[in-house]
Amino acid sequence: MTFQWTAVAGFLYGEIAVILVLCLPFISPLRWQKIFMIPLWSKMAVFWNKMFLTIIVLLIVLFLDAVREVRKYSSVHVNEKAANINSSAFDHIQMKLFRSQRNLYLSGFSLFLWLVLRRTVTLLTQLAKEMVSHAALETQVNDATEAAKKYMAENERLQEALSGQGSGKKKESNEATQEKLKEEVEYLKAELQKTSTAFQKAKNEVAAVKKQSDGVRREYDHLMKEYERLQQSLNKAEDKKDL
């Protein structure tokens, strides 16, 4: 086996080993993402696309060369078999055909597994990102749920406090209203007492004035009687003078 095909075979075995390791179930995508974030891999990631395309081109060239060799020795094998040449030459052609077919399989599977490896790494990276996003969203949802529960509890406490304050204020308002009504009643009682006293005083004054009026009226009647008597006496005296 020449050096190039030995390298392709080693590359194929390495791809198989890496894919098997990537498919291990007990290594999570998050662990692989941490591994991919190692500084060495970060530096290699800059050249990853170029390296991938370079290896793809090399494997395609080797695959096409292997296809050409298989077609070449297949046609020679048929021609020499039809010509009935000696067995040593036929065995040599068979060996060449076997090597070309082996190289075809090596290059073909290497090319296929290289594409599978790239796709596997891409999917693991995307899955790790999705898992991180899912964990972040789950954390946010849990935090939002806890915050909502906390706010609801605080709202209930505030409502209870407001209800208690409302009842206290209502009670205080009722007490204030009662006190005010009592003060108004006392004030009205005082006013009523004052009014009663003033009315009694006015009534007494009216009675005194009435008594005085009765006395004045009697005195007036007495004076009128005296005046009439004096008038009669005067009239009699004048009548006597006229006679």
PDB file of C-alpha atoms in Angstrom, residues 29-189:
ATOM      1  CA  PRO A  29     -23.869  17.798  23.952  1.00  0.00           C
ATOM      2  CA  LEU A  30     -23.129  20.410  26.614  1.00  0.00           C
ATOM      3  CA  ARG A  31     -19.949  18.539  27.518  1.00  0.00           C
ATOM      4  CA  TRP A  32     -18.962  18.434  23.863  1.00  0.00           C
ATOM      5  CA  GLN A  33     -19.607  22.147  23.568  1.00  0.00           C
ATOM      6  CA  LYS A  34     -17.279  22.781  26.503  1.00  0.00           C
ATOM      7  CA  ILE A  35     -14.668  20.624  24.807  1.00  0.00           C
ATOM      8  CA  PHE A  36     -15.129  22.511  21.549  1.00  0.00           C
ATOM      9  CA  MET A  37     -14.658  25.780  23.454  1.00  0.00           C
ATOM     10  CA  ILE A  38     -11.127  24.799  24.528  1.00  0.00           C
ATOM     11  CA  PRO A  39      -8.623  27.434  23.276  1.00  0.00           C
ATOM     12  CA  LEU A  40      -6.927  24.876  21.021  1.00  0.00           C
ATOM     13  CA  TRP A  41     -10.181  24.083  19.244  1.00  0.00           C
ATOM     14  CA  SER A  42     -11.068  27.779  19.139  1.00  0.00           C
ATOM     15  CA  LYS A  43      -7.836  28.464  17.278  1.00  0.00           C
ATOM     16  CA  MET A  44      -8.468  25.548  14.924  1.00  0.00           C
ATOM     17  CA  ALA A  45     -12.020  26.719  14.258  1.00  0.00           C
ATOM     18  CA  VAL A  46     -10.643  29.673  12.305  1.00  0.00           C
ATOM     19  CA  PHE A  47      -9.121  27.264   9.783  1.00  0.00           C
ATOM     20  CA  TRP A  48     -11.861  24.639  10.063  1.00  0.00           C
ATOM     21  CA  ASN A  49     -13.757  25.538   6.889  1.00  0.00           C
ATOM     22  CA  LYS A  50     -10.588  25.773   4.832  1.00  0.00           C
ATOM     23  CA  MET A  51      -9.315  22.467   6.217  1.00  0.00           C
ATOM     24  CA  PHE A  52     -12.683  20.817   5.594  1.00  0.00           C
ATOM     25  CA  LEU A  53     -12.823  21.969   1.986  1.00  0.00           C
ATOM     26  CA  THR A  54      -9.191  20.974   1.410  1.00  0.00           C
ATOM     27  CA  ILE A  55      -9.752  17.456   2.735  1.00  0.00           C
ATOM     28  CA  ILE A  56     -12.962  17.191   0.694  1.00  0.00           C
ATOM     29  CA  VAL A  57     -11.083  18.106  -2.477  1.00  0.00           C
ATOM     30  CA  LEU A  58      -8.279  15.631  -1.713  1.00  0.00           C
ATOM     31  CA  LEU A  59     -10.699  12.805  -0.987  1.00  0.00           C
ATOM     32  CA  ILE A  60     -12.690  13.540  -4.146  1.00  0.00           C
ATOM     33  CA  VAL A  61      -9.496  13.471  -6.212  1.00  0.00           C
ATOM     34  CA  LEU A  62      -8.427  10.170  -4.639  1.00  0.00           C
ATOM     35  CA  PHE A  63     -11.905   8.739  -5.104  1.00  0.00           C
ATOM     36  CA  LEU A  64     -11.938   9.676  -8.791  1.00  0.00           C
ATOM     37  CA  ASP A  65      -8.445   8.207  -9.178  1.00  0.00           C
ATOM     38  CA  ALA A  66      -9.634   4.998  -7.552  1.00  0.00           C
ATOM     39  CA  VAL A  67     -12.649   4.893  -9.879  1.00  0.00           C
ATOM     40  CA  ARG A  68     -10.340   5.347 -12.850  1.00  0.00           C
ATOM     41  CA  GLU A  69      -8.067   2.529 -11.640  1.00  0.00           C
ATOM     42  CA  VAL A  70     -11.020   0.202 -11.085  1.00  0.00           C
ATOM     43  CA  ARG A  71     -12.359   0.840 -14.569  1.00  0.00           C
ATOM     44  CA  LYS A  72      -8.890   0.442 -16.057  1.00  0.00           C
ATOM     45  CA  TYR A  73      -8.105  -2.898 -14.463  1.00  0.00           C
ATOM     46  CA  SER A  74     -11.630  -4.185 -14.890  1.00  0.00           C
ATOM     47  CA  SER A  75     -11.387  -3.752 -18.677  1.00  0.00           C
ATOM     48  CA  VAL A  76      -7.883  -5.261 -18.753  1.00  0.00           C
ATOM     49  CA  HIS A  77      -9.083  -8.184 -16.648  1.00  0.00           C
ATOM     50  CA  VAL A  78     -11.891  -8.944 -19.086  1.00  0.00           C
ATOM     51  CA  ASN A  79      -9.652  -8.647 -22.149  1.00  0.00           C
ATOM     52  CA  GLU A  80      -6.893 -10.850 -20.755  1.00  0.00           C
ATOM     53  CA  LYS A  81      -9.376 -13.412 -19.513  1.00  0.00           C
ATOM     54  CA  ALA A  82     -10.817 -13.609 -22.999  1.00  0.00           C
ATOM     55  CA  ALA A  83      -7.291 -13.933 -24.464  1.00  0.00           C
ATOM     56  CA  ASN A  84      -6.474 -16.905 -22.189  1.00  0.00           C
ATOM     57  CA  ILE A  85      -3.064 -15.572 -21.115  1.00  0.00           C
ATOM     58  CA  ASN A  86      -0.883 -17.286 -18.491  1.00  0.00           C
ATOM     59  CA  SER A  87      -1.979 -17.427 -14.858  1.00  0.00           C
ATOM     60  CA  SER A  88       0.811 -15.255 -13.376  1.00  0.00           C
ATOM     61  CA  ALA A  89      -0.154 -12.247 -15.502  1.00  0.00           C
ATOM     62  CA  PHE A  90      -3.834 -12.820 -14.709  1.00  0.00           C
ATOM     63  CA  ASP A  91      -3.061 -12.959 -10.975  1.00  0.00           C
ATOM     64  CA  HIS A  92      -1.107  -9.719 -11.211  1.00  0.00           C
ATOM     65  CA  ILE A  93      -4.073  -8.007 -12.886  1.00  0.00           C
ATOM     66  CA  GLN A  94      -6.352  -9.439 -10.234  1.00  0.00           C
ATOM     67  CA  MET A  95      -4.098  -7.998  -7.552  1.00  0.00           C
ATOM     68  CA  LYS A  96      -4.137  -4.570  -9.217  1.00  0.00           C
ATOM     69  CA  LEU A  97      -7.924  -4.709  -9.510  1.00  0.00           C
ATOM     70  CA  PHE A  98      -8.261  -5.690  -5.840  1.00  0.00           C
ATOM     71  CA  ARG A  99      -6.016  -2.798  -4.757  1.00  0.00           C
ATOM     72  CA  SER A 100      -7.928  -0.305  -6.903  1.00  0.00           C
ATOM     73  CA  GLN A 101     -11.242  -1.522  -5.479  1.00  0.00           C
ATOM     74  CA  ARG A 102      -9.817  -1.347  -1.951  1.00  0.00           C
ATOM     75  CA  ASN A 103      -8.648   2.209  -2.621  1.00  0.00           C
ATOM     76  CA  LEU A 104     -12.084   3.048  -4.007  1.00  0.00           C
ATOM     77  CA  TYR A 105     -13.764   1.823  -0.831  1.00  0.00           C
ATOM     78  CA  LEU A 106     -11.248   3.609   1.380  1.00  0.00           C
ATOM     79  CA  SER A 107     -11.598   6.943  -0.384  1.00  0.00           C
ATOM     80  CA  GLY A 108     -15.374   6.615  -0.765  1.00  0.00           C
ATOM     81  CA  PHE A 109     -16.024   5.766   2.886  1.00  0.00           C
ATOM     82  CA  SER A 110     -13.519   8.404   4.023  1.00  0.00           C
ATOM     83  CA  LEU A 111     -15.351  11.035   1.985  1.00  0.00           C
ATOM     84  CA  PHE A 112     -18.744   9.881   3.277  1.00  0.00           C
ATOM     85  CA  LEU A 113     -17.669   9.716   6.942  1.00  0.00           C
ATOM     86  CA  TRP A 114     -15.973  13.129   6.665  1.00  0.00           C
ATOM     87  CA  LEU A 115     -19.314  14.645   5.652  1.00  0.00           C
ATOM     88  CA  VAL A 116     -21.070  12.686   8.402  1.00  0.00           C
ATOM     89  CA  LEU A 117     -18.493  13.867  10.944  1.00  0.00           C
ATOM     90  CA  ARG A 118     -18.969  17.506  10.020  1.00  0.00           C
ATOM     91  CA  ARG A 119     -22.744  17.138  10.182  1.00  0.00           C
ATOM     92  CA  THR A 120     -22.503  15.377  13.554  1.00  0.00           C
ATOM     93  CA  VAL A 121     -20.339  18.122  15.035  1.00  0.00           C
ATOM     94  CA  THR A 122     -22.722  20.778  13.672  1.00  0.00           C
ATOM     95  CA  LEU A 123     -25.763  19.016  15.132  1.00  0.00           C
ATOM     96  CA  LEU A 124     -24.065  18.541  18.504  1.00  0.00           C
ATOM     97  CA  THR A 125     -23.216  22.248  18.616  1.00  0.00           C
ATOM     98  CA  GLN A 126     -26.742  23.262  17.672  1.00  0.00           C
ATOM     99  CA  LEU A 127     -28.226  20.811  20.186  1.00  0.00           C
ATOM    100  CA  ALA A 128     -25.970  22.179  22.930  1.00  0.00           C
ATOM    101  CA  LYS A 129     -27.057  25.737  22.094  1.00  0.00           C
ATOM    102  CA  GLU A 130     -30.701  24.679  22.131  1.00  0.00           C
ATOM    103  CA  MET A 131     -30.206  22.944  25.478  1.00  0.00           C
ATOM    104  CA  VAL A 132     -28.584  26.079  26.906  1.00  0.00           C
ATOM    105  CA  SER A 133     -31.438  28.211  25.534  1.00  0.00           C
ATOM    106  CA  HIS A 134     -33.979  25.754  26.916  1.00  0.00           C
ATOM    107  CA  ALA A 135     -32.302  25.807  30.329  1.00  0.00           C
ATOM    108  CA  ALA A 136     -32.214  29.618  30.256  1.00  0.00           C
ATOM    109  CA  LEU A 137     -35.881  29.773  29.247  1.00  0.00           C
ATOM    110  CA  GLU A 138     -36.798  27.261  31.930  1.00  0.00           C
ATOM    111  CA  THR A 139     -34.913  29.334  34.494  1.00  0.00           C
ATOM    112  CA  GLN A 140     -36.700  32.468  33.309  1.00  0.00           C
ATOM    113  CA  VAL A 141     -40.063  30.696  33.471  1.00  0.00           C
ATOM    114  CA  ASN A 142     -39.321  29.451  36.996  1.00  0.00           C
ATOM    115  CA  ASP A 143     -38.184  32.920  38.043  1.00  0.00           C
ATOM    116  CA  ALA A 144     -41.277  34.465  36.458  1.00  0.00           C
ATOM    117  CA  THR A 145     -43.475  31.894  38.217  1.00  0.00           C
ATOM    118  CA  GLU A 146     -41.832  32.559  41.556  1.00  0.00           C
ATOM    119  CA  ALA A 147     -42.103  36.310  40.989  1.00  0.00           C
ATOM    120  CA  ALA A 148     -45.778  35.948  40.037  1.00  0.00           C
ATOM    121  CA  LYS A 149     -46.462  33.884  43.164  1.00  0.00           C
ATOM    122  CA  LYS A 150     -44.589  36.442  45.257  1.00  0.00           C
ATOM    123  CA  TYR A 151     -46.517  39.334  43.699  1.00  0.00           C
ATOM    124  CA  MET A 152     -49.811  37.498  44.185  1.00  0.00           C
ATOM    125  CA  ALA A 153     -48.981  36.868  47.836  1.00  0.00           C
ATOM    126  CA  GLU A 154     -47.980  40.511  48.295  1.00  0.00           C
ATOM    127  CA  ASN A 155     -51.173  41.589  46.523  1.00  0.00           C
ATOM    128  CA  GLU A 156     -53.258  39.444  48.849  1.00  0.00           C
ATOM    129  CA  ARG A 157     -51.443  40.866  51.868  1.00  0.00           C
ATOM    130  CA  LEU A 158     -51.963  44.398  50.563  1.00  0.00           C
ATOM    131  CA  GLN A 159     -55.644  43.709  49.969  1.00  0.00           C
ATOM    132  CA  GLU A 160     -55.991  42.319  53.481  1.00  0.00           C
ATOM    133  CA  ALA A 161     -54.118  45.317  54.873  1.00  0.00           C
ATOM    134  CA  LEU A 162     -56.284  47.712  52.881  1.00  0.00           C
ATOM    135  CA  SER A 163     -59.418  45.878  54.031  1.00  0.00           C
ATOM    136  CA  GLY A 164     -58.241  46.124  57.635  1.00  0.00           C
ATOM    137  CA  GLN A 165     -57.419  49.779  57.211  1.00  0.00           C
ATOM    138  CA  GLY A 166     -60.774  50.334  55.527  1.00  0.00           C
ATOM    139  CA  SER A 167     -62.578  48.671  58.442  1.00  0.00           C
ATOM    140  CA  GLY A 168     -60.511  50.662  60.930  1.00  0.00           C
ATOM    141  CA  LYS A 169     -61.148  53.860  59.023  1.00  0.00           C
ATOM    142  CA  LYS A 170     -64.846  53.042  58.809  1.00  0.00           C
ATOM    143  CA  LYS A 171     -64.911  52.343  62.534  1.00  0.00           C
ATOM    144  CA  GLU A 172     -63.018  55.532  63.249  1.00  0.00           C
ATOM    145  CA  SER A 173     -65.362  57.407  60.943  1.00  0.00           C
ATOM    146  CA  ASN A 174     -68.394  55.986  62.755  1.00  0.00           C
ATOM    147  CA  GLU A 175     -66.882  56.912  66.098  1.00  0.00           C
ATOM    148  CA  ALA A 176     -66.107  60.415  64.839  1.00  0.00           C
ATOM    149  CA  THR A 177     -69.651  60.743  63.509  1.00  0.00           C
ATOM    150  CA  GLN A 178     -71.080  59.602  66.827  1.00  0.00           C
ATOM    151  CA  GLU A 179     -68.864  62.034  68.698  1.00  0.00           C
ATOM    152  CA  LYS A 180     -69.945  64.804  66.373  1.00  0.00           C
ATOM    153  CA  LEU A 181     -73.593  63.882  66.796  1.00  0.00           C
ATOM    154  CA  LYS A 182     -73.140  63.850  70.558  1.00  0.00           C
ATOM    155  CA  GLU A 183     -71.552  67.277  70.422  1.00  0.00           C
ATOM    156  CA  GLU A 184     -74.391  68.548  68.254  1.00  0.00           C
ATOM    157  CA  VAL A 185     -76.955  67.067  70.648  1.00  0.00           C
ATOM    158  CA  GLU A 186     -75.216  68.701  73.600  1.00  0.00           C
ATOM    159  CA  TYR A 187     -75.062  71.962  71.691  1.00  0.00           C
ATOM    160  CA  LEU A 188     -78.761  71.717  70.818  1.00  0.00           C
ATOM    161  CA  LYS A 189     -79.587  70.896  74.431  1.00  0.00           C
TER     162      LYS A 189
END
